[in-house]
Short mmCIF file of C-alpha atoms in Angstrom, two decimals:
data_model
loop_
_atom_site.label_atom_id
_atom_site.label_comp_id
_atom_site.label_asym_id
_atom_site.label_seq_id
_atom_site.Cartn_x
_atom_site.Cartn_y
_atom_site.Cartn_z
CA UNK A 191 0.00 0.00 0.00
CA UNK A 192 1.44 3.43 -1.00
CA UNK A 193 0.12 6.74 0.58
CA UNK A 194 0.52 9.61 -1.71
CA UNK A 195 -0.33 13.40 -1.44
CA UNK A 196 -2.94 15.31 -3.36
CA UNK A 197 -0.14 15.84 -5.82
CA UNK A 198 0.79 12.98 -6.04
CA UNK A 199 -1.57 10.80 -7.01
CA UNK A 200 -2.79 13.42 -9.67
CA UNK A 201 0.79 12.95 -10.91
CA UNK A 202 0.56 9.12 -10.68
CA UNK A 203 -3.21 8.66 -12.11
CA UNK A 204 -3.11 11.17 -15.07
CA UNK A 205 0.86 11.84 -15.64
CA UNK A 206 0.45 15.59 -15.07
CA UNK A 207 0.20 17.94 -12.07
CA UNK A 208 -1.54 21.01 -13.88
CA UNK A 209 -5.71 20.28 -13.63
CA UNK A 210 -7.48 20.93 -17.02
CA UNK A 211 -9.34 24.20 -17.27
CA UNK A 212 -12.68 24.40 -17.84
CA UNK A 213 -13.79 26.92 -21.49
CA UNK A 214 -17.08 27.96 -22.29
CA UNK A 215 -18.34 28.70 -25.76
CA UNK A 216 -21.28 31.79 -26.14
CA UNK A 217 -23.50 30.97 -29.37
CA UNK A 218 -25.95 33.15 -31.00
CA UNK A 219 -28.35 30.92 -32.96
CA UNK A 220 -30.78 32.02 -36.25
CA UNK A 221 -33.89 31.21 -34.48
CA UNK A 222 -35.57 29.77 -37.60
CA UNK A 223 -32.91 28.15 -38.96
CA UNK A 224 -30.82 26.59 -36.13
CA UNK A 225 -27.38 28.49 -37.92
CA UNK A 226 -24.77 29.25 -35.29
CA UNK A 227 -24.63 32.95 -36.27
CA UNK A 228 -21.80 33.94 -33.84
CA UNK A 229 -19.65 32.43 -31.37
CA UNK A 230 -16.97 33.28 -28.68
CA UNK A 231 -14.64 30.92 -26.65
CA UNK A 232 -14.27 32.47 -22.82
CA UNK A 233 -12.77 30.83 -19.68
CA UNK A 234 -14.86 29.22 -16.86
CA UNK A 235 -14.89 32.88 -15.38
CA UNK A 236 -16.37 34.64 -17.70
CA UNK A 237 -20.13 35.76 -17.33
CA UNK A 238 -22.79 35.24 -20.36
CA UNK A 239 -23.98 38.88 -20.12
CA UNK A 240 -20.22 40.40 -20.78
CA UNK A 241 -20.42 38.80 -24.25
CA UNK A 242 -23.75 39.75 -25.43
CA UNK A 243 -21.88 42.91 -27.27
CA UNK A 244 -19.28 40.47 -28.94
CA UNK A 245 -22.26 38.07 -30.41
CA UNK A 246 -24.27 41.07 -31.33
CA UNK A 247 -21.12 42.52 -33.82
CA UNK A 248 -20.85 38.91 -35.14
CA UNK A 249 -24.48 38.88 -36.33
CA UNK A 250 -24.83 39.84 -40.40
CA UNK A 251 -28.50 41.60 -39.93
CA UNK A 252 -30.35 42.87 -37.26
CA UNK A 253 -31.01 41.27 -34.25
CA UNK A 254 -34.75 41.17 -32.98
CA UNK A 255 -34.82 38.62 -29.66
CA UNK A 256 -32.39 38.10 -27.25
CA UNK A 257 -32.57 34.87 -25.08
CA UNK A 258 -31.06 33.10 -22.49
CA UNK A 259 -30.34 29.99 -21.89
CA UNK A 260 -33.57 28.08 -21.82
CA UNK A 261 -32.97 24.87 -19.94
CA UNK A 262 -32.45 27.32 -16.74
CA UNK A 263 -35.74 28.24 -14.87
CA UNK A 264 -34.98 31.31 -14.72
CA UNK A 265 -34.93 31.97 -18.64
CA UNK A 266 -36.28 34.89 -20.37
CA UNK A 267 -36.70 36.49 -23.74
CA UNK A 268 -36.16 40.42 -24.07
CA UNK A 269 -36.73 42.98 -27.30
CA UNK A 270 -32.85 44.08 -28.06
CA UNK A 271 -33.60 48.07 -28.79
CA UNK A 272 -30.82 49.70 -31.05
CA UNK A 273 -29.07 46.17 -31.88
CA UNK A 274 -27.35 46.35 -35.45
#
C-alpha cells in the first residue's frame, strides 16, 4: 500500500500535475434556422452577459430577440432596442 499526497496521485493517475481548465463557448443561434450565427470561446470565469456585445457585432443583420439559456428556470426572452 502506497500513501501519496494530493499531488501525487494526480501525478501518478493522469501523468500531469496542472488540472485541465474548464472553457465555455457563447453561441448566438438564427432562431428559424438553427445556424450558429456567432460564437466566442471564454474561460470558466467569464459571465454570459459580458459577451452579449461580442455576439451582437458577429451577427450579419439585425437582431430582434435576445434569449437566455432556456434549460435554466430562470430563462427569459427580451426585445434588443438599437441592436445592429
Amino acid at each position: 500500500l502506497k500513501l501519496c499526497g494530493p499531488g501525487e496521485w494526480l501525478i501518478e493517475k493522469h501523468g500531469t500535475r496542472k488540472r485541465r481548465a474548464w472553457r465555455k463557448l457563447h453561441i448566438g443561434l438564427d432562431a428559424i434556422s438553427g445556424e450558429i450565427v456567432a460564437a466566442v470561446l471564454t474561460d470558466c470565469a467569464t459571465d454570459d452577459a459580458s459577451q452579449v456585445g461580442a455576439l451582437l457585432d458577429q451577427a450579419d443583420g439585425p437582431v430582434a430577440v435576445a434569449a437566455r439559456n432556456h434549460k435554466r428556470p430562470d430563462a427569459q426572452s427580451r426585445p434588443i432596442s438599437d441592436a445592429n
